mmCIF file of C-alpha atoms and ligand atoms in Angstrom:
data_model
loop_
_atom_site.group_PDB
_atom_site.id
_atom_site.type_symbol
_atom_site.label_atom_id
_atom_site.label_comp_id
_atom_site.label_asym_id
_atom_site.label_seq_id
_atom_site.Cartn_x
_atom_site.Cartn_y
_atom_site.Cartn_z
ATOM 1 C CA MET A 356 -48.350 62.944 194.076
ATOM 2 C CA LYS A 357 -47.119 66.419 193.112
ATOM 3 C CA VAL A 358 -50.301 67.966 194.541
ATOM 4 C CA PHE A 359 -49.675 66.109 197.804
ATOM 5 C CA PHE A 360 -46.149 67.517 198.142
ATOM 6 C CA PHE A 361 -47.337 70.971 197.178
ATOM 7 C CA SER A 362 -49.954 70.971 199.936
ATOM 8 C CA LEU A 363 -47.334 69.799 202.412
ATOM 9 C CA PHE A 364 -45.154 72.695 201.330
ATOM 10 C CA LEU A 365 -48.017 75.159 201.799
ATOM 11 C CA ALA A 366 -48.856 73.702 205.197
ATOM 12 C CA SER A 367 -45.265 74.042 206.396
ATOM 13 C CA ALA A 368 -44.984 77.560 204.972
ATOM 14 C CA SER A 369 -48.137 78.677 206.770
ATOM 15 C CA ALA A 370 -46.885 77.192 210.034
ATOM 16 C CA PHE A 371 -43.680 79.255 209.874
ATOM 17 C CA GLN A 372 -45.262 82.495 208.707
ATOM 18 C CA PRO A 373 -46.431 83.746 212.139
ATOM 19 C CA LEU A 374 -42.885 83.402 213.542
ATOM 20 C CA VAL A 375 -41.634 85.927 211.039
ATOM 21 C CA SER A 376 -44.513 88.376 211.398
ATOM 22 C CA SER A 377 -44.983 88.475 215.158
ATOM 23 C CA GLN A 378 -43.410 87.743 218.520
ATOM 24 C CA ARG A 379 -46.251 85.505 219.664
ATOM 25 C CA LYS A 380 -45.226 82.324 221.440
ATOM 26 C CA THR A 381 -48.219 80.383 220.123
ATOM 27 C CA ILE A 382 -49.837 80.326 216.749
ATOM 28 C CA HIS A 383 -53.415 79.653 215.770
ATOM 29 C CA LEU A 384 -53.758 77.733 212.576
ATOM 30 C CA ALA A 385 -57.425 78.748 212.327
ATOM 31 C CA GLN A 386 -57.360 77.985 208.635
ATOM 32 C CA SER A 387 -55.800 74.601 209.141
ATOM 33 C CA SER A 388 -58.442 71.936 209.116
ATOM 34 C CA ASP A 389 -56.068 69.324 210.517
ATOM 35 C CA PRO A 390 -56.921 68.607 214.163
ATOM 36 C CA ILE A 391 -53.643 66.738 214.706
ATOM 37 C CA ILE A 392 -51.639 69.833 213.828
ATOM 38 C CA GLU A 393 -53.926 72.022 215.896
ATOM 39 C CA SER A 394 -53.369 69.866 218.955
ATOM 40 C CA LEU A 395 -49.595 70.440 218.936
ATOM 41 C CA ASP A 396 -47.778 73.326 220.580
ATOM 42 C CA LEU A 397 -45.492 75.574 218.521
ATOM 43 C CA SER A 398 -42.233 73.649 218.763
ATOM 44 C CA GLU A 399 -43.964 70.332 218.115
ATOM 45 C CA ARG A 400 -45.737 71.790 215.080
ATOM 46 C CA ARG A 401 -42.465 73.109 213.711
ATOM 47 C CA LYS A 402 -40.709 69.758 214.157
ATOM 48 C CA PHE A 403 -43.586 67.821 212.664
ATOM 49 C CA LEU A 404 -44.108 70.042 209.644
ATOM 50 C CA GLY A 405 -40.392 70.530 209.150
ATOM 51 C CA SER A 406 -39.720 66.817 209.002
ATOM 52 C CA ILE A 407 -42.600 66.282 206.578
ATOM 53 C CA ALA A 408 -41.295 69.049 204.310
ATOM 54 C CA THR A 409 -37.766 67.581 204.376
ATOM 55 C CA ALA A 410 -39.060 64.122 203.566
ATOM 56 C CA ALA A 411 -41.193 65.536 200.764
ATOM 57 C CA ALA A 412 -38.251 67.385 199.264
ATOM 58 C CA PHE A 413 -36.117 64.237 199.489
ATOM 59 C CA PHE A 414 -38.594 61.949 197.781
ATOM 60 C CA ALA A 415 -39.457 64.562 195.162
ATOM 61 C CA LEU A 416 -35.786 64.719 193.992
ATOM 62 C CA PRO A 417 -35.451 63.118 190.611
ATOM 63 C CA LEU A 418 -33.461 59.900 190.849
ATOM 64 C CA GLU A 419 -30.847 61.017 188.309
ATOM 65 C CA ALA A 420 -30.113 64.221 190.236
ATOM 66 C CA ALA A 421 -29.591 62.241 193.420
ATOM 67 C CA GLN A 422 -27.281 59.832 191.608
ATOM 68 C CA ALA A 423 -25.324 62.688 190.014
ATOM 69 C CA ARG A 424 -24.942 64.298 193.415
ATOM 70 C CA GLY A 425 -23.548 61.050 194.803
ATOM 71 C CA LYS A 426 -20.946 60.927 192.092
ATOM 72 C CA LYS A 427 -20.028 64.595 192.354
ATOM 73 C CA LEU A 428 -16.419 64.980 191.378
ATOM 74 C CA ASP A 429 -13.984 66.289 193.976
ATOM 75 C CA TYR A 430 -12.056 68.808 191.858
ATOM 76 C CA LYS A 431 -9.844 69.688 194.819
ATOM 77 C CA ALA A 432 -8.631 66.082 194.821
ATOM 78 C CA VAL A 433 -7.952 66.235 191.073
ATOM 79 C CA ALA A 434 -6.107 69.541 191.531
ATOM 80 C CA SER A 435 -4.059 68.055 194.328
ATOM 81 C CA ASP A 436 -3.002 65.134 192.105
ATOM 82 C CA ILE A 437 -1.938 67.597 189.405
ATOM 83 C CA ALA A 438 -0.044 69.643 192.009
ATOM 84 C CA SER A 439 1.791 66.469 193.098
ATOM 85 C CA LEU A 440 3.153 66.086 189.564
ATOM 86 C CA VAL A 441 4.586 69.602 189.744
ATOM 87 C CA LYS A 442 5.888 69.266 193.296
ATOM 88 C CA ALA A 443 7.804 66.135 192.262
ATOM 89 C CA ASP A 444 9.243 67.924 189.216
ATOM 90 C CA PRO A 445 8.711 71.720 189.033
ATOM 91 C CA ASP A 446 9.838 71.792 185.385
ATOM 92 C CA LYS A 447 6.593 70.005 184.504
ATOM 93 C CA GLY A 448 4.518 73.010 185.610
ATOM 94 C CA PRO A 449 5.254 75.238 182.587
ATOM 95 C CA THR A 450 4.521 72.376 180.192
ATOM 96 C CA LEU A 451 1.137 71.879 181.877
ATOM 97 C CA ILE A 452 0.434 75.592 181.385
ATOM 98 C CA ARG A 453 1.352 75.184 177.725
ATOM 99 C CA VAL A 454 -1.097 72.286 177.263
ATOM 100 C CA ALA A 455 -3.863 74.304 178.950
ATOM 101 C CA TRP A 456 -3.172 77.237 176.644
ATOM 102 C CA HIS A 457 -2.851 75.175 173.464
ATOM 103 C CA SER A 458 -6.030 73.231 174.158
ATOM 104 C CA SER A 459 -7.859 76.573 174.490
ATOM 105 C CA GLY A 460 -6.020 78.639 171.878
ATOM 106 C CA SER A 461 -7.623 76.915 168.892
ATOM 107 C CA TYR A 462 -10.727 79.014 169.494
ATOM 108 C CA ALA A 463 -12.303 81.185 166.786
ATOM 109 C CA LYS A 464 -14.979 83.580 167.952
ATOM 110 C CA ASP A 465 -16.503 84.031 164.499
ATOM 111 C CA ASP A 466 -17.897 80.507 164.327
ATOM 112 C CA ASN A 467 -17.416 79.574 168.003
ATOM 113 C CA SER A 468 -15.257 76.598 166.962
ATOM 114 C CA GLY A 469 -12.311 75.139 168.876
ATOM 115 C CA GLY A 470 -11.301 76.023 172.411
ATOM 116 C CA SER A 471 -11.006 73.856 175.476
ATOM 117 C CA ARG A 472 -14.600 72.696 175.729
ATOM 118 C CA GLY A 473 -14.300 69.420 173.796
ATOM 119 C CA GLY A 474 -11.006 68.191 175.265
ATOM 120 C CA THR A 475 -9.836 67.462 171.724
ATOM 121 C CA MET A 476 -6.138 67.736 172.606
ATOM 122 C CA ARG A 477 -6.495 64.059 173.593
ATOM 123 C CA PHE A 478 -6.612 63.107 169.896
ATOM 124 C CA PRO A 479 -3.323 62.378 168.066
ATOM 125 C CA SER A 480 -4.683 64.418 165.136
ATOM 126 C CA GLU A 481 -4.630 67.593 167.279
ATOM 127 C CA GLN A 482 -1.373 66.669 169.005
ATOM 128 C CA ALA A 483 0.164 66.486 165.507
ATOM 129 C CA HIS A 484 -0.476 70.203 164.878
ATOM 130 C CA GLY A 485 2.831 72.060 164.402
ATOM 131 C CA GLY A 486 2.340 74.271 167.459
ATOM 132 C CA ASN A 487 1.694 71.282 169.712
ATOM 133 C CA ALA A 488 5.059 69.624 169.071
ATOM 134 C CA GLY A 489 6.261 67.775 172.157
ATOM 135 C CA LEU A 490 2.987 67.840 174.100
ATOM 136 C CA ALA A 491 1.896 64.256 173.319
ATOM 137 C CA SER A 492 4.880 62.685 175.061
ATOM 138 C CA THR A 493 4.900 65.181 177.933
ATOM 139 C CA ALA A 494 1.880 66.996 179.420
ATOM 140 C CA VAL A 495 -0.772 64.883 177.664
ATOM 141 C CA SER A 496 0.894 61.648 178.849
ATOM 142 C CA TRP A 497 1.568 62.902 182.381
ATOM 143 C CA LEU A 498 -2.136 63.728 182.804
ATOM 144 C CA GLU A 499 -3.449 60.440 181.451
ATOM 145 C CA PRO A 500 -3.222 58.492 184.776
ATOM 146 C CA ILE A 501 -5.119 61.308 186.501
ATOM 147 C CA HIS A 502 -7.833 61.110 183.864
ATOM 148 C CA SER A 503 -8.073 57.332 184.317
ATOM 149 C CA LYS A 504 -8.343 57.745 188.090
ATOM 150 C CA TYR A 505 -11.330 60.129 187.881
ATOM 151 C CA ALA A 506 -12.915 59.091 184.569
ATOM 152 C CA LYS A 507 -15.647 57.043 186.250
ATOM 153 C CA GLN A 508 -16.677 60.071 188.285
ATOM 154 C CA GLY A 509 -17.028 62.023 185.054
ATOM 155 C CA LEU A 510 -13.769 63.986 184.729
ATOM 156 C CA SER A 511 -13.571 65.319 181.162
ATOM 157 C CA TYR A 512 -10.319 65.904 179.316
ATOM 158 C CA GLY A 513 -11.361 69.500 178.697
ATOM 159 C CA ASP A 514 -11.656 70.114 182.431
ATOM 160 C CA LEU A 515 -8.432 68.219 183.164
ATOM 161 C CA TYR A 516 -6.248 70.113 180.662
ATOM 162 C CA THR A 517 -7.540 73.516 181.773
ATOM 163 C CA LEU A 518 -7.425 72.700 185.480
ATOM 164 C CA SER A 519 -3.808 71.614 185.073
ATOM 165 C CA GLY A 520 -3.001 75.122 183.805
ATOM 166 C CA VAL A 521 -4.409 76.948 186.813
ATOM 167 C CA VAL A 522 -2.865 74.458 189.241
ATOM 168 C CA ALA A 523 0.558 74.911 187.619
ATOM 169 C CA VAL A 524 0.223 78.712 187.792
ATOM 170 C CA LYS A 525 -0.420 78.434 191.530
ATOM 171 C CA GLU A 526 2.475 76.008 192.009
ATOM 172 C CA ALA A 527 4.724 78.574 190.285
ATOM 173 C CA GLY A 528 3.803 81.090 192.978
ATOM 174 C CA GLY A 529 1.247 82.818 190.744
ATOM 175 C CA PRO A 530 -2.338 83.843 191.478
ATOM 176 C CA ILE A 531 -5.242 81.471 192.086
ATOM 177 C CA VAL A 532 -6.916 81.830 188.709
ATOM 178 C CA PRO A 533 -10.705 81.368 188.800
ATOM 179 C CA TRP A 534 -11.718 78.174 187.000
ATOM 180 C CA SER A 535 -15.017 76.589 186.055
ATOM 181 C CA SER A 536 -15.874 72.924 185.510
ATOM 182 C CA GLY A 537 -18.370 71.192 183.267
ATOM 183 C CA ARG A 538 -16.711 70.811 179.867
ATOM 184 C CA ILE A 539 -18.041 67.797 177.999
ATOM 185 C CA ASP A 540 -15.655 65.931 175.711
ATOM 186 C CA GLU A 541 -16.465 66.085 172.025
ATOM 187 C CA PRO A 542 -15.609 63.629 169.227
ATOM 188 C CA GLU A 543 -12.613 63.909 166.924
ATOM 189 C CA GLU A 544 -14.647 65.839 164.329
ATOM 190 C CA ALA A 545 -14.377 68.839 166.677
ATOM 191 C CA VAL A 546 -10.596 69.045 166.153
ATOM 192 C CA THR A 547 -9.937 72.335 164.344
ATOM 193 C CA PRO A 548 -7.586 72.643 161.337
ATOM 194 C CA ASP A 549 -3.866 73.055 162.037
ATOM 195 C CA GLY A 550 -2.531 76.619 161.930
ATOM 196 C CA ARG A 551 -4.590 78.370 164.612
ATOM 197 C CA LEU A 552 -1.778 78.718 167.169
ATOM 198 C CA PRO A 553 0.775 81.526 166.848
ATOM 199 C CA ASN A 554 3.910 80.983 164.863
ATOM 200 C CA ALA A 555 7.145 81.736 166.737
ATOM 201 C CA GLU A 556 9.007 82.688 163.550
ATOM 202 C CA THR A 557 6.492 85.340 162.545
ATOM 203 C CA GLY A 558 8.865 86.568 159.854
ATOM 204 C CA PRO A 559 11.400 85.196 157.433
ATOM 205 C CA LYS A 560 14.445 86.054 159.544
ATOM 206 C CA GLY A 561 13.655 87.340 162.965
ATOM 207 C CA ALA A 562 11.219 89.850 164.335
ATOM 208 C CA ASP A 563 9.853 92.444 161.991
ATOM 209 C CA PRO A 564 7.425 95.222 162.931
ATOM 210 C CA SER A 565 4.860 93.801 160.525
ATOM 211 C CA ASP A 566 4.862 90.533 162.520
ATOM 212 C CA ALA A 567 2.747 92.246 165.152
ATOM 213 C CA GLN A 568 -0.091 91.686 162.702
ATOM 214 C CA HIS A 569 0.366 87.921 162.957
ATOM 215 C CA LEU A 570 -0.030 88.012 166.741
ATOM 216 C CA ARG A 571 -3.081 90.249 166.354
ATOM 217 C CA ASP A 572 -4.620 87.975 163.714
ATOM 218 C CA VAL A 573 -4.301 84.970 166.013
ATOM 219 C CA PHE A 574 -5.309 86.543 169.326
ATOM 220 C CA TYR A 575 -8.025 88.868 167.976
ATOM 221 C CA ARG A 576 -9.562 85.753 166.386
ATOM 222 C CA MET A 577 -9.977 84.418 169.934
ATOM 223 C CA GLY A 578 -11.375 87.736 171.183
ATOM 224 C CA PHE A 579 -8.332 89.236 172.959
ATOM 225 C CA ASP A 580 -7.004 92.803 172.759
ATOM 226 C CA ASP A 581 -3.417 94.130 172.815
ATOM 227 C CA ARG A 582 -3.259 94.414 176.592
ATOM 228 C CA GLU A 583 -4.377 90.799 177.011
ATOM 229 C CA ILE A 584 -1.936 89.569 174.349
ATOM 230 C CA VAL A 585 0.979 91.082 176.268
ATOM 231 C CA ALA A 586 -0.302 89.858 179.652
ATOM 232 C CA LEU A 587 -0.653 86.287 178.348
ATOM 233 C CA SER A 588 2.795 86.408 176.753
ATOM 234 C CA GLY A 589 4.216 86.988 180.249
ATOM 235 C CA ALA A 590 3.742 83.230 180.782
ATOM 236 C CA HIS A 591 7.094 82.926 179.030
ATOM 237 C CA ALA A 592 8.658 83.889 182.343
ATOM 238 C CA LEU A 593 8.100 80.170 182.883
ATOM 239 C CA GLY A 594 9.630 77.120 181.281
ATOM 240 C CA ARG A 595 11.855 76.790 178.298
ATOM 241 C CA CYS A 596 12.109 75.866 174.656
ATOM 242 C CA HIS A 597 13.204 72.319 173.900
ATOM 243 C CA THR A 598 15.137 71.294 170.813
ATOM 244 C CA THR A 599 13.182 68.041 171.020
ATOM 245 C CA ALA A 600 9.838 69.888 170.793
ATOM 246 C CA SER A 601 9.728 73.242 168.982
ATOM 247 C CA GLY A 602 13.378 73.057 167.955
ATOM 248 C CA TYR A 603 14.188 76.318 169.801
ATOM 249 C CA ASP A 604 16.465 76.201 172.802
ATOM 250 C CA GLY A 605 16.651 77.640 176.286
ATOM 251 C CA PRO A 606 14.676 79.437 179.000
ATOM 252 C CA TRP A 607 13.437 83.019 178.872
ATOM 253 C CA SER A 608 14.397 83.760 182.459
ATOM 254 C CA PRO A 609 16.826 82.503 185.115
ATOM 255 C CA THR A 610 13.807 81.624 187.326
ATOM 256 C CA PRO A 611 11.769 79.388 184.972
ATOM 257 C CA THR A 612 9.637 77.785 187.689
ATOM 258 C CA THR A 613 8.433 81.080 189.215
ATOM 259 C CA LEU A 614 5.736 83.261 187.680
ATOM 260 C CA ASN A 615 7.036 86.832 187.923
ATOM 261 C CA ASN A 616 7.467 89.814 185.574
ATOM 262 C CA ALA A 617 11.031 88.830 184.603
ATOM 263 C CA TYR A 618 9.981 88.223 180.998
ATOM 264 C CA PHE A 619 9.200 91.921 180.618
ATOM 265 C CA THR A 620 12.157 93.316 182.564
ATOM 266 C CA LEU A 621 14.681 91.079 180.814
ATOM 267 C CA MET A 622 13.153 91.726 177.412
ATOM 268 C CA SER A 623 13.461 95.483 177.945
ATOM 269 C CA ASN A 624 16.818 95.635 179.730
ATOM 270 C CA LEU A 625 19.077 93.059 178.078
ATOM 271 C CA LYS A 626 20.634 93.264 174.654
ATOM 272 C CA TRP A 627 19.344 90.445 172.423
ATOM 273 C CA VAL A 628 21.464 89.063 169.606
ATOM 274 C CA PRO A 629 20.863 86.256 167.067
ATOM 275 C CA LYS A 630 21.987 82.868 168.372
ATOM 276 C CA GLU A 631 24.752 81.371 166.302
ATOM 277 C CA TRP A 632 23.829 77.777 165.712
ATOM 278 C CA ASP A 633 22.348 75.383 163.180
ATOM 279 C CA GLY A 634 18.892 75.528 164.773
ATOM 280 C CA PRO A 635 15.970 77.819 163.959
ATOM 281 C CA PHE A 636 16.507 81.580 164.133
ATOM 282 C CA GLN A 637 16.163 82.871 167.717
ATOM 283 C CA TYR A 638 17.747 85.398 170.041
ATOM 284 C CA VAL A 639 20.001 84.987 173.084
ATOM 285 C CA ASP A 640 21.057 87.587 175.629
ATOM 286 C CA ALA A 641 24.346 89.226 174.687
ATOM 287 C CA PRO A 642 25.974 89.069 178.171
ATOM 288 C CA THR A 643 25.641 85.314 178.816
ATOM 289 C CA GLY A 644 24.006 83.651 175.814
ATOM 290 C CA LYS A 645 22.025 81.527 178.300
ATOM 291 C CA LEU A 646 18.610 83.203 178.057
ATOM 292 C CA MET A 647 16.494 83.303 174.943
ATOM 293 C CA MET A 648 13.738 85.180 173.130
ATOM 294 C CA LEU A 649 11.712 83.967 170.193
ATOM 295 C CA PRO A 650 11.300 86.314 167.223
ATOM 296 C CA SER A 651 7.608 86.522 168.207
ATOM 297 C CA ASP A 652 8.602 87.645 171.737
ATOM 298 C CA LEU A 653 10.634 90.589 170.497
ATOM 299 C CA VAL A 654 7.742 91.756 168.339
ATOM 300 C CA LEU A 655 6.303 93.072 171.611
ATOM 301 C CA LEU A 656 9.145 95.624 171.793
ATOM 302 C CA GLN A 657 8.676 96.818 168.252
ATOM 303 C CA ASP A 658 4.993 97.663 168.282
ATOM 304 C CA GLU A 659 3.953 100.834 170.140
ATOM 305 C CA SER A 660 0.696 99.428 171.433
ATOM 306 C CA PHE A 661 2.341 96.222 172.739
ATOM 307 C CA LEU A 662 5.375 98.102 174.100
ATOM 308 C CA LYS A 663 3.163 100.239 176.318
ATOM 309 C CA TRP A 664 2.077 97.092 178.207
ATOM 310 C CA VAL A 665 5.567 95.555 178.261
ATOM 311 C CA LYS A 666 6.677 98.693 180.131
ATOM 312 C CA ALA A 667 3.638 98.718 182.412
ATOM 313 C CA TYR A 668 4.109 95.076 183.445
ATOM 314 C CA GLY A 669 7.890 95.475 183.737
ATOM 315 C CA SER A 670 7.437 98.205 186.317
ATOM 316 C CA ASP A 671 4.403 96.765 188.134
ATOM 317 C CA GLU A 672 4.454 93.038 188.860
ATOM 318 C CA LYS A 673 1.147 93.162 190.733
ATOM 319 C CA LEU A 674 -0.569 94.624 187.702
ATOM 320 C CA PHE A 675 0.935 91.899 185.529
ATOM 321 C CA LEU A 676 -0.207 89.067 187.809
ATOM 322 C CA SER A 677 -3.697 90.489 188.064
ATOM 323 C CA ASP A 678 -4.042 91.031 184.298
ATOM 324 C CA PHE A 679 -2.519 87.622 183.626
ATOM 325 C CA SER A 680 -5.035 85.961 185.923
ATOM 326 C CA ASP A 681 -7.970 87.646 184.157
ATOM 327 C CA ALA A 682 -6.704 86.874 180.673
ATOM 328 C CA PHE A 683 -5.762 83.269 181.490
ATOM 329 C CA ALA A 684 -9.189 82.595 183.036
ATOM 330 C CA LYS A 685 -10.781 84.048 179.886
ATOM 331 C CA LEU A 686 -8.530 81.925 177.650
ATOM 332 C CA LEU A 687 -9.470 78.692 179.415
ATOM 333 C CA SER A 688 -13.185 79.301 179.056
ATOM 334 C CA LEU A 689 -13.279 80.483 175.425
ATOM 335 C CA GLY A 690 -16.153 78.810 173.592
ATOM 336 C CA THR A 691 -17.620 77.154 176.680
ATOM 337 C CA SER A 692 -21.113 77.632 178.053
ATOM 338 C CA GLY A 693 -22.993 76.582 181.158
ATOM 339 C CA LEU A 694 -19.873 75.922 183.234
ATOM 340 C CA THR A 695 -19.955 75.992 187.030
ATOM 341 C CA PRO A 696 -17.481 78.213 188.904
ATOM 342 C CA THR A 697 -15.560 75.659 190.948
ATOM 343 C CA GLU A 698 -13.345 75.921 194.001
ATOM 344 C CA TRP A 699 -10.240 73.943 193.234
ATOM 345 C CA ALA A 700 -7.568 75.351 195.583
HETATM 346 C C1 HEM B 1193 2.434 84.885 171.658
HETATM 347 C C2 HEM B 1193 2.574 83.804 170.936
HETATM 348 C C3 HEM B 1193 3.303 82.581 171.439
HETATM 349 C C4 HEM B 1193 4.233 81.872 170.775
HETATM 350 C C5 HEM B 1193 4.714 82.126 169.359
HETATM 351 C C6 HEM B 1193 4.695 80.822 171.657
HETATM 352 C C7 HEM B 1193 5.651 79.885 171.338
HETATM 353 C C8 HEM B 1193 6.220 78.994 172.222
HETATM 354 C C9 HEM B 1193 7.265 78.068 171.915
HETATM 355 C C10 HEM B 1193 7.933 77.908 170.553
HETATM 356 C C11 HEM B 1193 7.570 77.399 173.054
HETATM 357 C C12 HEM B 1193 8.629 76.305 173.237
HETATM 358 C C13 HEM B 1193 7.985 74.915 173.296
HETATM 359 C C14 HEM B 1193 9.018 73.843 173.518
HETATM 360 O O1 HEM B 1193 9.992 73.789 172.766
HETATM 361 O O2 HEM B 1193 8.843 73.041 174.449
HETATM 362 C C15 HEM B 1193 6.709 77.889 174.077
HETATM 363 C C16 HEM B 1193 6.737 77.470 175.383
HETATM 364 C C17 HEM B 1193 5.885 77.917 176.347
HETATM 365 N N1 HEM B 1193 4.805 78.735 176.149
HETATM 366 FE FE1 HEM B 1193 4.440 79.864 174.518
HETATM 367 N N2 HEM B 1193 4.027 80.912 172.841
HETATM 368 C C18 HEM B 1193 3.146 81.958 172.753
HETATM 369 C C19 HEM B 1193 2.237 82.345 173.720
HETATM 370 C C20 HEM B 1193 2.063 81.719 174.927
HETATM 371 C C21 HEM B 1193 0.967 81.938 175.826
HETATM 372 C C22 HEM B 1193 -0.224 82.869 175.528
HETATM 373 C C23 HEM B 1193 1.182 81.152 176.921
HETATM 374 C C24 HEM B 1193 0.347 80.971 178.149
HETATM 375 C C25 HEM B 1193 -0.566 81.801 178.571
HETATM 376 C C26 HEM B 1193 2.421 80.445 176.699
HETATM 377 C C27 HEM B 1193 3.009 79.594 177.603
HETATM 378 C C28 HEM B 1193 4.181 78.885 177.357
HETATM 379 C C29 HEM B 1193 4.908 78.157 178.376
HETATM 380 C C30 HEM B 1193 4.572 78.116 179.869
HETATM 381 C C31 HEM B 1193 5.980 77.542 177.731
HETATM 382 C C32 HEM B 1193 7.072 76.663 178.374
HETATM 383 C C33 HEM B 1193 6.718 75.208 178.161
HETATM 384 C C34 HEM B 1193 7.731 74.241 178.743
HETATM 385 O O3 HEM B 1193 8.614 74.624 179.523
HETATM 386 O O4 HEM B 1193 7.614 73.033 178.421
HETATM 387 N N3 HEM B 1193 2.895 80.781 175.476
HETATM 388 N N4 HEM B 1193 5.884 78.861 173.555
#
């Protein structure tokens, strides 16, 4: 059978060859022993051989590949359903970015464990990690109906959680971050131990210069450098802390549904004072008390190498958005392999 298709392929290739190599209107298939082909003029030969080659290619396709092609998932439709969630309630966008980041940020490059590839954020055991407080009843639940809708067509949780991050960045007016599909969900054994996400306290009472080491320990473990750490932290222009989740309170910026460089400008230009309350130690802006910074945020001002990028992004929003896009795309694909770059927007 294979030999048959191969000879058909050779026959069709030899019929087309003269068209490429000369301007002749007719061709002489002197080598062809087939009198039927020889009796046809050029356009008839092309049609005949072309249709045989197409039919051969069609029948030679393995059945599974044809079936998979039929079921090919429309990621633009999935993205549009995620976008609808955010359009209906823009405050959901930042929480979707947080779930995308937390489902990827468990990665360790040394043993290639964790990361977004196994979609393990769907397990209560991972949702129970300290850093993931609040995600089970919010982002994870909001995405569940979308997973159910596309599960039969093969949508994995790993793809869903990461796609929701890039969709929410776009809905916040940010860049279209390149995204790849093809993560395959892994069993609960792939859940990594608690403690891999950064700690917002990073010091006994507020930010301390030595806390920069904590951020480096966590993000270097994933394979990021100082510039990328600061670029990623700029996501805190979005959203807010919830007393019902992390225990902290308030937004970082007055425009929490727009991705801009406000995190860096406000951090550098406002005076930050400890918030007086019974909750965990955090900062608020001195003039209004309405904006907040975590101790781990202000570490970026206290470390020379981080500060350099805080200043750069504060004075150049385009640079921030471009670096953020690169670093976020890298974050979402940590530990994955064999993914397919996918148009989703
Ligand atoms: C640098 C270390 C980081 C620490 C210590 C940290 C900590 C936190 C905490 C405590 C919250 C509040 C959660 C709540 O109460 O709902 C939060 C929210 C958030 N984080 Fe981070 N984060 C860090 C890095 C990042 C990164 C790298 C990203 C994304 C690239 C990110 C994106 C967000 C977003 C968008 C929110 C708002 C969520 C919402 O409004 O529901 N964070 N983060």
